[in-house]
PDB file of C-alpha atoms in Angstrom:
ATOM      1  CA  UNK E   1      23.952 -54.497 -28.780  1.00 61.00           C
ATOM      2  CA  UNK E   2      26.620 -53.412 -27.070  1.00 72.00           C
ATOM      3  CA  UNK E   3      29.788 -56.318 -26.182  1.00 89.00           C
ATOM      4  CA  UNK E   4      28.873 -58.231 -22.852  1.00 95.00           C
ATOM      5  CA  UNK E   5      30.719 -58.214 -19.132  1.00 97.00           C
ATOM      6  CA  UNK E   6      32.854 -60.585 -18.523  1.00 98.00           C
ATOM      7  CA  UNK E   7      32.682 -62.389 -15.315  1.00 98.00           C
ATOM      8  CA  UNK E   8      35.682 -62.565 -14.459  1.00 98.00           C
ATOM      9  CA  UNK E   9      35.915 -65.715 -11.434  1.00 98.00           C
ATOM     10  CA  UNK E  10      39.569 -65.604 -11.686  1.00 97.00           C
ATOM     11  CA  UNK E  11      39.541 -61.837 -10.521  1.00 98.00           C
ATOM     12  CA  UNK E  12      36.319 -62.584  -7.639  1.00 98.00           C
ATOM     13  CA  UNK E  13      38.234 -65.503  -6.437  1.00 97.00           C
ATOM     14  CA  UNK E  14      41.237 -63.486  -5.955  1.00 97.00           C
ATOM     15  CA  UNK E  15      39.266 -60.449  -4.145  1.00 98.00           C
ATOM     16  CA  UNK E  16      37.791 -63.033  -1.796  1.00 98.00           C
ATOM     17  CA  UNK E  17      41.428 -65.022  -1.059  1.00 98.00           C
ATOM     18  CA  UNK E  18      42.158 -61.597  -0.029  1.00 98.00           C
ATOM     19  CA  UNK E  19      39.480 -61.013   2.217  1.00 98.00           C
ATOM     20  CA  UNK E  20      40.068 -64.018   3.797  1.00 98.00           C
ATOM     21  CA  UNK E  21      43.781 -63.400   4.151  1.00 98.00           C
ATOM     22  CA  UNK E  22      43.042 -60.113   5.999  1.00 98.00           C
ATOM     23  CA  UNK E  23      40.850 -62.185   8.390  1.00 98.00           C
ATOM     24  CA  UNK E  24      43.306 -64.915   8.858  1.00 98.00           C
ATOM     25  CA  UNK E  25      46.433 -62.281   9.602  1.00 98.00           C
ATOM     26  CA  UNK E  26      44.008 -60.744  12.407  1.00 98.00           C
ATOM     27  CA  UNK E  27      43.685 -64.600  13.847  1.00 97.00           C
ATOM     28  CA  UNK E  28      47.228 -64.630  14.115  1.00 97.00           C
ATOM     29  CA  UNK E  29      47.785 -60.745  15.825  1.00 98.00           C
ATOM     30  CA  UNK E  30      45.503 -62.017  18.171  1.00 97.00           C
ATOM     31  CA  UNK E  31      47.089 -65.119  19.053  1.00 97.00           C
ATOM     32  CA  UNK E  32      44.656 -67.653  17.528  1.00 96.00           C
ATOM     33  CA  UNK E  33      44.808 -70.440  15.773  1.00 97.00           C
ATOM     34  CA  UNK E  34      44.328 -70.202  12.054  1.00 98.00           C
ATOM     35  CA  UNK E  35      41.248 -72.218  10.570  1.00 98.00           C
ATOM     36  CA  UNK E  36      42.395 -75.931   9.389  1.00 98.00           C
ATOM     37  CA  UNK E  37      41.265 -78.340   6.454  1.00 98.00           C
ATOM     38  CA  UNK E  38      41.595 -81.490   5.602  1.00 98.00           C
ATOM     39  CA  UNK E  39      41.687 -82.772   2.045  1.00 98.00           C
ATOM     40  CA  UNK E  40      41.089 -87.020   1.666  1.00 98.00           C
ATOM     41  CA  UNK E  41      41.934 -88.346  -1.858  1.00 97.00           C
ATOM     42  CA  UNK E  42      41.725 -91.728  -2.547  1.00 97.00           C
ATOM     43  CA  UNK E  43      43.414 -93.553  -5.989  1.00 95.00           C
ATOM     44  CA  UNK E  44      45.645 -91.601  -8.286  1.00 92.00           C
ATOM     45  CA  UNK E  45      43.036 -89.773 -10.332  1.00 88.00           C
ATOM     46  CA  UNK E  46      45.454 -87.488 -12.543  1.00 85.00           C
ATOM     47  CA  UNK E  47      42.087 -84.883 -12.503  1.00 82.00           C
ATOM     48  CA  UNK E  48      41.348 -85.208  -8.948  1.00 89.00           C
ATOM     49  CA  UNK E  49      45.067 -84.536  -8.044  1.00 90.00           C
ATOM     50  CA  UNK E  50      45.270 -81.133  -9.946  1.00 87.00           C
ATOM     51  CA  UNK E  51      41.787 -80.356  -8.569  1.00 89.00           C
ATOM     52  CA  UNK E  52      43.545 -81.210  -4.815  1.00 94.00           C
ATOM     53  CA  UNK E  53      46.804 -79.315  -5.770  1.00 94.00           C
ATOM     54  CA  UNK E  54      44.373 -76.046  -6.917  1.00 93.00           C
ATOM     55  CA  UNK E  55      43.105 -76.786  -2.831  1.00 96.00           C
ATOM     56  CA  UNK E  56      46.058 -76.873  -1.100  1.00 97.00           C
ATOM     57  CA  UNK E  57      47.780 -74.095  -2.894  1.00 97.00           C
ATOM     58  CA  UNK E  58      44.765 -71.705  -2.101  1.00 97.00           C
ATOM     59  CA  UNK E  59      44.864 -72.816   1.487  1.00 98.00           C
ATOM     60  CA  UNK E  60      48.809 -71.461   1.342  1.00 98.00           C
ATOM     61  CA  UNK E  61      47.562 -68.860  -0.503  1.00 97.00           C
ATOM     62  CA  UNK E  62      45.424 -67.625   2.678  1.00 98.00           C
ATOM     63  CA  UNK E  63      47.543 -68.865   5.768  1.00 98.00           C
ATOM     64  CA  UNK E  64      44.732 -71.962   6.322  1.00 98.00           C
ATOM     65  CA  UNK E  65      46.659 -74.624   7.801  1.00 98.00           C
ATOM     66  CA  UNK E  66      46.099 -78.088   6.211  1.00 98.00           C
ATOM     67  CA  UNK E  67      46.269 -81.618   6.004  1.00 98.00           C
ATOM     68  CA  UNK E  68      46.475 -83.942   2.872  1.00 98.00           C
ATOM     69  CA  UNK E  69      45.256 -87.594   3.351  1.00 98.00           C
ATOM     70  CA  UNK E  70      46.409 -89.972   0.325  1.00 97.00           C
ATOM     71  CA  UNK E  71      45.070 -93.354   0.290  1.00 97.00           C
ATOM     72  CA  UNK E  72      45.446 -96.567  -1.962  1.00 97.00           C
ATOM     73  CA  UNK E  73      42.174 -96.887  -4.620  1.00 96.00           C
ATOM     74  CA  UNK E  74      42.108-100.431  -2.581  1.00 96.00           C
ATOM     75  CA  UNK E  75      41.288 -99.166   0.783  1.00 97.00           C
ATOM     76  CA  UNK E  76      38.000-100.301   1.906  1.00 97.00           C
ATOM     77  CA  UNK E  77      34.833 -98.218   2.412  1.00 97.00           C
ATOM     78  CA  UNK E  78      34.654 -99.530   6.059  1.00 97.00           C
ATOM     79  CA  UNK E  79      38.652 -97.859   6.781  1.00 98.00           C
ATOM     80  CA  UNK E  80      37.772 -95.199   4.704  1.00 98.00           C
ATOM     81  CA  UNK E  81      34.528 -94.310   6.823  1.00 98.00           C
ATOM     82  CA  UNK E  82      36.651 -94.514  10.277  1.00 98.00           C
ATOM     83  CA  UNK E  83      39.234 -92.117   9.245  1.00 98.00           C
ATOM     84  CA  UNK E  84      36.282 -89.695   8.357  1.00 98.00           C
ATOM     85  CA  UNK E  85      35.076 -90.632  12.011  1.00 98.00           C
ATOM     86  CA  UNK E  86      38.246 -89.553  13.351  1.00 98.00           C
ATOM     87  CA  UNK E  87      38.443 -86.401  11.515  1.00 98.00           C
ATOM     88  CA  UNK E  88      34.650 -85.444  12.836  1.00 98.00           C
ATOM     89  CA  UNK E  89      36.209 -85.707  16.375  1.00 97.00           C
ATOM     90  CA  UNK E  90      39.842 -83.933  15.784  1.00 97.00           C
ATOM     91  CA  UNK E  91      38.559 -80.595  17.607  1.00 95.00           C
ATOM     92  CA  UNK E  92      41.867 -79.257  15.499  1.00 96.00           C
ATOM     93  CA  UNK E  93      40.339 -79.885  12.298  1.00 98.00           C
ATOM     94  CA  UNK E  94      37.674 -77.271  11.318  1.00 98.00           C
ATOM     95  CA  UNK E  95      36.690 -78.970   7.923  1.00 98.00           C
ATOM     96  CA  UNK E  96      37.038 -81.471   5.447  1.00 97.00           C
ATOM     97  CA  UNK E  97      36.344 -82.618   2.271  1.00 97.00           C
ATOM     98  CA  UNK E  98      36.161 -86.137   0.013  1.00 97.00           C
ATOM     99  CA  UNK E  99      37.848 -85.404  -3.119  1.00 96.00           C
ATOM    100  CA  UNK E 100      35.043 -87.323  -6.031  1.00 92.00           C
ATOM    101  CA  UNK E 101      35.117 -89.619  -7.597  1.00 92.00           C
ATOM    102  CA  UNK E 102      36.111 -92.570  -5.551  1.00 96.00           C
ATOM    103  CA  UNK E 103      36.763 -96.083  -6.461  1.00 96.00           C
ATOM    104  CA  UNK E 104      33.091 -97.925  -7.386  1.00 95.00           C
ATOM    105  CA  UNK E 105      33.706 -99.809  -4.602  1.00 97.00           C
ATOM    106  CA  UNK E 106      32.787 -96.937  -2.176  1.00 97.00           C
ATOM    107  CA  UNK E 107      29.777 -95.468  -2.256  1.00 96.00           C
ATOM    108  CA  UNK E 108      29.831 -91.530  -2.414  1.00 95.00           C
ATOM    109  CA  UNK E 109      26.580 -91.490  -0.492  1.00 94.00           C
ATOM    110  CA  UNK E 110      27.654 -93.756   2.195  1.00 95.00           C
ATOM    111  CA  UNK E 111      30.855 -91.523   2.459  1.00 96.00           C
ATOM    112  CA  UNK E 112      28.638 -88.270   2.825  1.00 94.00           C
ATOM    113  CA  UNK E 113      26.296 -89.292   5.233  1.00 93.00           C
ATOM    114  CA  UNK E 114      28.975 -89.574   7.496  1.00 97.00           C
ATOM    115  CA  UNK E 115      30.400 -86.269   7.339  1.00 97.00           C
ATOM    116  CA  UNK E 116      29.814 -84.021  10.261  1.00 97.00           C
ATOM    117  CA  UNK E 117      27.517 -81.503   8.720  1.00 97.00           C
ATOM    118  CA  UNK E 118      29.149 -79.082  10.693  1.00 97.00           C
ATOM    119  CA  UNK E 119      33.092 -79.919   8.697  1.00 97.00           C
ATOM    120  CA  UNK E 120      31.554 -80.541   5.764  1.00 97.00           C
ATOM    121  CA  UNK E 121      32.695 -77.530   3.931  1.00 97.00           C
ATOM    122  CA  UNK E 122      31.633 -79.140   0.030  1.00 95.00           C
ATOM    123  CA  UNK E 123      27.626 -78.663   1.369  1.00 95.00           C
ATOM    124  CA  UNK E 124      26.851 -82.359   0.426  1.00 93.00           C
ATOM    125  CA  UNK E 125      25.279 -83.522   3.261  1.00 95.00           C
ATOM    126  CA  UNK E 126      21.268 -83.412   4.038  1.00 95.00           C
ATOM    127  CA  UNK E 127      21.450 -80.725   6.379  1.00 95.00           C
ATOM    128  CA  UNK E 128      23.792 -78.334   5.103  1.00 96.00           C
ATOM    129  CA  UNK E 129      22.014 -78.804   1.419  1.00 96.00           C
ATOM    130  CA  UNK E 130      18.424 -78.669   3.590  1.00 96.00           C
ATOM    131  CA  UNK E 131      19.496 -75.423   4.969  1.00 96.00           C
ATOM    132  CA  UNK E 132      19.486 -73.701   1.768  1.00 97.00           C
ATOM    133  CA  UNK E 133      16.016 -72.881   2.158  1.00 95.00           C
ATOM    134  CA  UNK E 134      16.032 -71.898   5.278  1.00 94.00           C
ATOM    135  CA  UNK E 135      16.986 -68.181   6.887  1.00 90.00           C
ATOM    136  CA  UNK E 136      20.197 -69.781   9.287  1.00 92.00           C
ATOM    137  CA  UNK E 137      22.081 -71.316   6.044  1.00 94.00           C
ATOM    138  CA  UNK E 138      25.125 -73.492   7.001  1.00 96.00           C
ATOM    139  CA  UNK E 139      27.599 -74.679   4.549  1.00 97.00           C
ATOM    140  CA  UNK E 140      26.421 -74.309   1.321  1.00 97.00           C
ATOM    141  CA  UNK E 141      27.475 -76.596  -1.804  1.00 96.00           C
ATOM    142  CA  UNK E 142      30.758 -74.878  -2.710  1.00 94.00           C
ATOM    143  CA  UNK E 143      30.029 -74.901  -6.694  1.00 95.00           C
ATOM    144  CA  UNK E 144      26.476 -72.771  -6.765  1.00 97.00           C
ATOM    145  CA  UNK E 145      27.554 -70.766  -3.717  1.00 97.00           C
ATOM    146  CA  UNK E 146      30.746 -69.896  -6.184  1.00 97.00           C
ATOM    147  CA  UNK E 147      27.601 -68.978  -9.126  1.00 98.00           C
ATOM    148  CA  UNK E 148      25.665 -66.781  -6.462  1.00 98.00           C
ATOM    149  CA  UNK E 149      28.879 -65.071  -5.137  1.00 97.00           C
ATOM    150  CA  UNK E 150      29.822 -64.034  -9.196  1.00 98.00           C
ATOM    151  CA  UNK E 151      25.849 -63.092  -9.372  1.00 98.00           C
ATOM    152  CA  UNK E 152      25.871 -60.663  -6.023  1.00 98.00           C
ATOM    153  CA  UNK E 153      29.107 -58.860  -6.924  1.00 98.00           C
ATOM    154  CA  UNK E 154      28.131 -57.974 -10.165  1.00 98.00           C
ATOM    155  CA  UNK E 155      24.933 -56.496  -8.937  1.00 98.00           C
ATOM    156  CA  UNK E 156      23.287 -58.731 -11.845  1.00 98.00           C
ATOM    157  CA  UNK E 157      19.799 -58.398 -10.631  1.00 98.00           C
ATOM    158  CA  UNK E 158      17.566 -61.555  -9.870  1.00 98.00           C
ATOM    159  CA  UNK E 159      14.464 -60.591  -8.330  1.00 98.00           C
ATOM    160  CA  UNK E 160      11.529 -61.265 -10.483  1.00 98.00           C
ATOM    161  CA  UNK E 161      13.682 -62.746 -13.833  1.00 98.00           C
ATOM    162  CA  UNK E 162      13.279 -66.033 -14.714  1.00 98.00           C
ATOM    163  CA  UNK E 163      16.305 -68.505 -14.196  1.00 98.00           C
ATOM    164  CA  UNK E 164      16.216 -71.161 -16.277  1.00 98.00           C
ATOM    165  CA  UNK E 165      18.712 -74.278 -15.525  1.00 98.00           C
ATOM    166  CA  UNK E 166      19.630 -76.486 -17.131  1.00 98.00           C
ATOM    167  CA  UNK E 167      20.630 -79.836 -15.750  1.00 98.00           C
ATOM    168  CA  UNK E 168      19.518 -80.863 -11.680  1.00 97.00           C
ATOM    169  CA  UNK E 169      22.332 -82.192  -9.886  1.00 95.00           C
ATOM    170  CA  UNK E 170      22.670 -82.661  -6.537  1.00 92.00           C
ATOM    171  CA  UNK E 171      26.395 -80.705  -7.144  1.00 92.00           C
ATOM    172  CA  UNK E 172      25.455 -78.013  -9.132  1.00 96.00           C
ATOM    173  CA  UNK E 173      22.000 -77.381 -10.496  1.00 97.00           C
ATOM    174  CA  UNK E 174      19.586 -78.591  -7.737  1.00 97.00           C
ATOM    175  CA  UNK E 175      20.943 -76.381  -5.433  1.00 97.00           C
ATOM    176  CA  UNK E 176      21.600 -73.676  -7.220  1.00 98.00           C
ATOM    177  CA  UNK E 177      17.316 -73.633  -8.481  1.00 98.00           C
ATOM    178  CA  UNK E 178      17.082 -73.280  -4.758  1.00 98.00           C
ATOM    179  CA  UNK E 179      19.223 -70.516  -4.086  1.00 98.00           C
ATOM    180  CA  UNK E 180      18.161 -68.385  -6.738  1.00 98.00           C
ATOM    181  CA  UNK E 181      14.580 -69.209  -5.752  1.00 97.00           C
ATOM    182  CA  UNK E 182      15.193 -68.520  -2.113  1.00 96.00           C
ATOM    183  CA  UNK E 183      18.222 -65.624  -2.207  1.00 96.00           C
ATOM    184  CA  UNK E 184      17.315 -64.534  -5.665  1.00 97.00           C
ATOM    185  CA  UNK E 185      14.049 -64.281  -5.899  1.00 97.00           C
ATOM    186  CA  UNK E 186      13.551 -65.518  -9.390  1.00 98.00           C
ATOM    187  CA  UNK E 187      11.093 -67.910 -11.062  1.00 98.00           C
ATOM    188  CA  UNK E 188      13.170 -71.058 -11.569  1.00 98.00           C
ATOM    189  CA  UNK E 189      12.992 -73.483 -14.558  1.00 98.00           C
ATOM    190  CA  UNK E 190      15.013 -76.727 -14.326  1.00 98.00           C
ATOM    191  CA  UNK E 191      15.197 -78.732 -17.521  1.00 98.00           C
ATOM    192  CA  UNK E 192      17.350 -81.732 -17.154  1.00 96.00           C
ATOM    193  CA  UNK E 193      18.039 -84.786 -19.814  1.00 93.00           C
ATOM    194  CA  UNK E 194      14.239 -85.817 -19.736  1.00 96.00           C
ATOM    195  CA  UNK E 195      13.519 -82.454 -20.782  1.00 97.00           C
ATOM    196  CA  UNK E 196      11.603 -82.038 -24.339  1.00 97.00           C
ATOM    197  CA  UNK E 197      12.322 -79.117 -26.277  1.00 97.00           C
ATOM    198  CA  UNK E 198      15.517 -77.557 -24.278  1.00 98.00           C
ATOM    199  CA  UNK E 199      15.629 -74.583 -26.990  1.00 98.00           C
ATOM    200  CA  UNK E 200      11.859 -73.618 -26.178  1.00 98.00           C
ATOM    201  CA  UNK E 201      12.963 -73.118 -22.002  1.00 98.00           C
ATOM    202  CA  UNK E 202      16.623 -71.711 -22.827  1.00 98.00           C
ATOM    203  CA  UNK E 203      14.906 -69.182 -25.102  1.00 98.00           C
ATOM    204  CA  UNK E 204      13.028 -67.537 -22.389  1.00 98.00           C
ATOM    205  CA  UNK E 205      15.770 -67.371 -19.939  1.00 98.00           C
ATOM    206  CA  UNK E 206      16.632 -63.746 -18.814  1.00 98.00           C
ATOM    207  CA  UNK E 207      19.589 -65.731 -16.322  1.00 98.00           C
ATOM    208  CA  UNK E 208      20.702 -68.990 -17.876  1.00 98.00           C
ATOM    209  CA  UNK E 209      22.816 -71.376 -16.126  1.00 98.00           C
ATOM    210  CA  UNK E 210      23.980 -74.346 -17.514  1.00 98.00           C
ATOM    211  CA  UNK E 211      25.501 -77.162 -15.689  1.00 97.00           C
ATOM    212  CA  UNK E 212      25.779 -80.530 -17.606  1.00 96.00           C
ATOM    213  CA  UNK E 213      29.610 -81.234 -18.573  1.00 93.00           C
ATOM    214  CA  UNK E 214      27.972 -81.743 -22.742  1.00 95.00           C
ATOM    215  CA  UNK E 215      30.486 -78.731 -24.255  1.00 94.00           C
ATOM    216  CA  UNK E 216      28.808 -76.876 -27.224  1.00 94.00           C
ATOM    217  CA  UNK E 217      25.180 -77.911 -25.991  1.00 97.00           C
ATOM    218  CA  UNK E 218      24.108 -74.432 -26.015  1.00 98.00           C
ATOM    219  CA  UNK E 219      24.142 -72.352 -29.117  1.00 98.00           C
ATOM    220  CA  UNK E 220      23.316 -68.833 -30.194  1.00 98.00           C
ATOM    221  CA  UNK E 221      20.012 -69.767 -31.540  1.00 98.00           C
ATOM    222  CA  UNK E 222      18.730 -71.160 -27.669  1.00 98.00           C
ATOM    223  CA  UNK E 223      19.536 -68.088 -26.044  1.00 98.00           C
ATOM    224  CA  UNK E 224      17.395 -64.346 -25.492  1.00 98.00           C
ATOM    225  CA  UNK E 225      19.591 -61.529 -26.619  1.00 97.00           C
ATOM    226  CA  UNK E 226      20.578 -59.568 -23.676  1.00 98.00           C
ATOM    227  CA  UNK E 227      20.678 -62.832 -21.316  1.00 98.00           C
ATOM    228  CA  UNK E 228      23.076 -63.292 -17.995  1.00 98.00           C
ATOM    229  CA  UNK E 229      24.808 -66.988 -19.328  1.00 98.00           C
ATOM    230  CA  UNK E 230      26.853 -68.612 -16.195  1.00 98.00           C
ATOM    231  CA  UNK E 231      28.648 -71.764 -17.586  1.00 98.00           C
ATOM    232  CA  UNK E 232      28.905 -74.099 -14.867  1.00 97.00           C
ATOM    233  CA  UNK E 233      30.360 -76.671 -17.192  1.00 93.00           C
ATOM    234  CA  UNK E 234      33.843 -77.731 -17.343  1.00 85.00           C
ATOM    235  CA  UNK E 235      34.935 -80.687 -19.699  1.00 84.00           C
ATOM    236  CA  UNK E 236      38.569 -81.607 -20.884  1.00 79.00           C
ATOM    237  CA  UNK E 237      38.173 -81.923 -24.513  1.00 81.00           C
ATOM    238  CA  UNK E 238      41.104 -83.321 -26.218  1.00 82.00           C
ATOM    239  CA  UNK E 239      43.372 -80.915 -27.984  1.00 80.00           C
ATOM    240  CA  UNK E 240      46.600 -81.789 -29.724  1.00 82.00           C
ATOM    241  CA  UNK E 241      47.577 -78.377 -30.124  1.00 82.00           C
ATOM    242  CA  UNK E 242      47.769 -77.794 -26.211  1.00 84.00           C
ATOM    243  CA  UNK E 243      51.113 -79.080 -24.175  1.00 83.00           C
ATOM    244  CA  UNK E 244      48.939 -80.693 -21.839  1.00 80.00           C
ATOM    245  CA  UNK E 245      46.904 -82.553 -24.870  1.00 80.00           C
ATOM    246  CA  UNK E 246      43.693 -81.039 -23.871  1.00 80.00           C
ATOM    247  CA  UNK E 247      41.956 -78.246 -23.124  1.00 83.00           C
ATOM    248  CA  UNK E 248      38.820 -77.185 -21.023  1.00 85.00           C
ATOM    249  CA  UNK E 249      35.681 -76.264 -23.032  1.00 90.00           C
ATOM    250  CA  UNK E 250      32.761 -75.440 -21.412  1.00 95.00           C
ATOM    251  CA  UNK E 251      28.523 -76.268 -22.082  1.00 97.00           C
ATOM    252  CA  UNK E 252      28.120 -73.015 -23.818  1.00 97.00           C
ATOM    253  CA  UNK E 253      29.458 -72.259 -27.067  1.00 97.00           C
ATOM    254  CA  UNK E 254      31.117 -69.017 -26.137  1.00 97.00           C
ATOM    255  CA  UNK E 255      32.180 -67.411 -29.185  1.00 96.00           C
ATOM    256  CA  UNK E 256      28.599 -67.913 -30.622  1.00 96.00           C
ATOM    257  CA  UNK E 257      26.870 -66.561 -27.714  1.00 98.00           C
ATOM    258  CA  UNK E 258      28.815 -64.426 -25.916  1.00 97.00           C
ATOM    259  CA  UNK E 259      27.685 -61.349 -28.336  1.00 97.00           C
ATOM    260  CA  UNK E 260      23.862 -61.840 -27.583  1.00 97.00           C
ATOM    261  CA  UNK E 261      24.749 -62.145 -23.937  1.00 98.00           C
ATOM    262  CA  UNK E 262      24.717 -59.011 -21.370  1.00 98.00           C
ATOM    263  CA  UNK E 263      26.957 -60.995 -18.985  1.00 98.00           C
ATOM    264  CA  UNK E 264      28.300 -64.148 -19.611  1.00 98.00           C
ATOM    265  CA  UNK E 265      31.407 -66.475 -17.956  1.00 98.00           C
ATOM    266  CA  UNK E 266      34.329 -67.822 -19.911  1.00 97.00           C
ATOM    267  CA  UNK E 267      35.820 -71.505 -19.288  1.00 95.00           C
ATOM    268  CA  UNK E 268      38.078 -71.367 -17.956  1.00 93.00           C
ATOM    269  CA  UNK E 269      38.406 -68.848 -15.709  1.00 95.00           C
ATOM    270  CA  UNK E 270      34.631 -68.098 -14.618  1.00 96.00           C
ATOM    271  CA  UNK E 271      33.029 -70.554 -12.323  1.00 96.00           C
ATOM    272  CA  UNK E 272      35.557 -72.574 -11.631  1.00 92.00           C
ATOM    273  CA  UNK E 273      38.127 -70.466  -9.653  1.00 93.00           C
ATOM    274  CA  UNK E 274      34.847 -69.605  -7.741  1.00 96.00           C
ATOM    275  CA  UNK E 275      34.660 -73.145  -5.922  1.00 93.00           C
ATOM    276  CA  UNK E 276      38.041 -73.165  -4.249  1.00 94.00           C
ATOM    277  CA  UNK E 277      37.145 -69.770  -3.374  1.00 97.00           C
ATOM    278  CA  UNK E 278      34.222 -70.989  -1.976  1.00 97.00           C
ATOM    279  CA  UNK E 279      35.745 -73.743  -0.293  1.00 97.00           C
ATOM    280  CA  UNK E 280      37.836 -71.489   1.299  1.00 98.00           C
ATOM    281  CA  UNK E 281      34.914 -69.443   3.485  1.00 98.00           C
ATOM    282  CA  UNK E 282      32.989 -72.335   3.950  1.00 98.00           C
ATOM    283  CA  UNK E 283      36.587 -73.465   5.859  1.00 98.00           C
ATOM    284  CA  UNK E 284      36.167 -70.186   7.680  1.00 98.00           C
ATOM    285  CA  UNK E 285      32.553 -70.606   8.395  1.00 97.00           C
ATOM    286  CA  UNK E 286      32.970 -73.987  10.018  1.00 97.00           C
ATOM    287  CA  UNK E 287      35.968 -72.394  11.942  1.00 97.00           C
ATOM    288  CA  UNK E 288      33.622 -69.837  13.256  1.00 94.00           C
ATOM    289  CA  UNK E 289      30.765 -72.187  13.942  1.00 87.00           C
ATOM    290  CA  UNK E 290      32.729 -73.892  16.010  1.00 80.00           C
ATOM    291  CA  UNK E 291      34.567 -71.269  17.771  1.00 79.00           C
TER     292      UNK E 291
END
């Protein structure tokens, strides 16, 4: 068989920054304002904070104007909730996002449900996650909108394969079995941690995306030669030999599989690049809805 494509998120993500930037410089020649998002991060999360950083920089990267909200991991959920309520009526600001996790004393879904589903450009809330399956989508859940952009501009066909998933959350792999049901057209399998036999649903997969954060939980022997493999997961793995002391390793074990595969997506530098990128046009989306 011959070696597989790489999907290459780093290079998409870049394409699409510049897409953007071409829209945003027209904004400006015609004397409008450039689309705006808000970033709130509570605590001092050393993860969260690169993941914010990796945010604000692509915002620079694409002339979005932005503000950064940094509050004590003691604030309470009640404070928390009216500066989200303020944000929902600042006509200036076009989105917004939460940056996960927060402290256990605030509750993520209490946090989301008060989101404007028009600003809220991660796709968490009801309606914007509802409106996958429906033909007026809204903002979609930045990390499988990221897995379907990758899909579409590789022409990897969908229509009539069978997807197989495997784990269902609400972030990543519920939504996604919805998109490539309703946009792709393929016969979804979701097997999740209650699942028996993983190997026997992997096997069959002609698309197989994984999204669990378990690194080496898929090996050569679980997966179809000739398979599309999308590895959603992204775990830091400790690694003396690395400056930082870790590294990212993803749910797939790449070197195994990667020869079998037809396509397939490193970590890092596949999906993940993908959901700042699409971050970034759900930002312009809202901007538009609201304009």
């Amino acid at each position: 068989m011959s070696s597989p494509v790489i999907i290459d998120g780093r290079k998409t993500s870049k394409d699409i920054k510049n897409e953007i930037t071409q829209k945003v410089d027209q904004l400006k020649a015609d004397g409008k304002r450039v689309p705006h998002l808000a970033i709130i991060i509570v605590g001092d999360d050393g993860a969260s904070h690169t993941y914010v950083n990796g945010k604000i920089n692509a915002c620079k990267a694409v002339g979005f104007d932005f503000t950064l909200m940094h509050f004590a991991t003691t604030i309470s959920e009640e404070k928390l909730i009216k500066h989200i309520q303020q944000l929902n009526e600042d006509d200036d600001i076009d989105g917004f996002i939460v940056q996960i996790p927060l402290p256990d004393h605030i509750s993520v879904e209490h946090i989301t449900e008060r989101i404007a589903p028009r600003k809220d450009v991660d796709g968490f809330t009801n309606q914007n996650f509802g409106s996958i399956m429906s033909h007026h989508q809204l903002l979609l859940p930045a990390t499988p909108f990221g897995v379907m952009e990758l899909i579409n501009r590789y022409n990897i066909p969908t229509e009539g394969k069978h997807c197989v998933i495997v784990g269902a959350s609400r972030i990543a792999g519920a939504p996604l079995s919805l998109m490539m049901l309703q946009d792709g057209g393929a016969t979804v399998t979701v097997c999740h941690k209650l699942t028996k036999d993983l190997k026997s649903h992997t096997k069959e997969a002609d698309i197989l995306i994984v999204a669990v954060g378990k690194p080496g939980l898929i090996t050569k022997d679980m997966v179809k030669e000739g398979a599309v493999v999308v590895d959603v997961g992204t775990t830091r793995v400790e690694d003396s030999t690395k400056k930082s002391g870790f590294r990212l390793s993803g749910d797939v074990v790449y070197d195994e599989v990667a020869p079998i595969s037809s396509f397939i997506t490193p970590v890092p530098g596949g999906v993940g690049p993908m959901t700042i990128a699409s971050l970034l046009l759900n930002t312009l989306k809202a901007y538009e809805l609201n304009h």
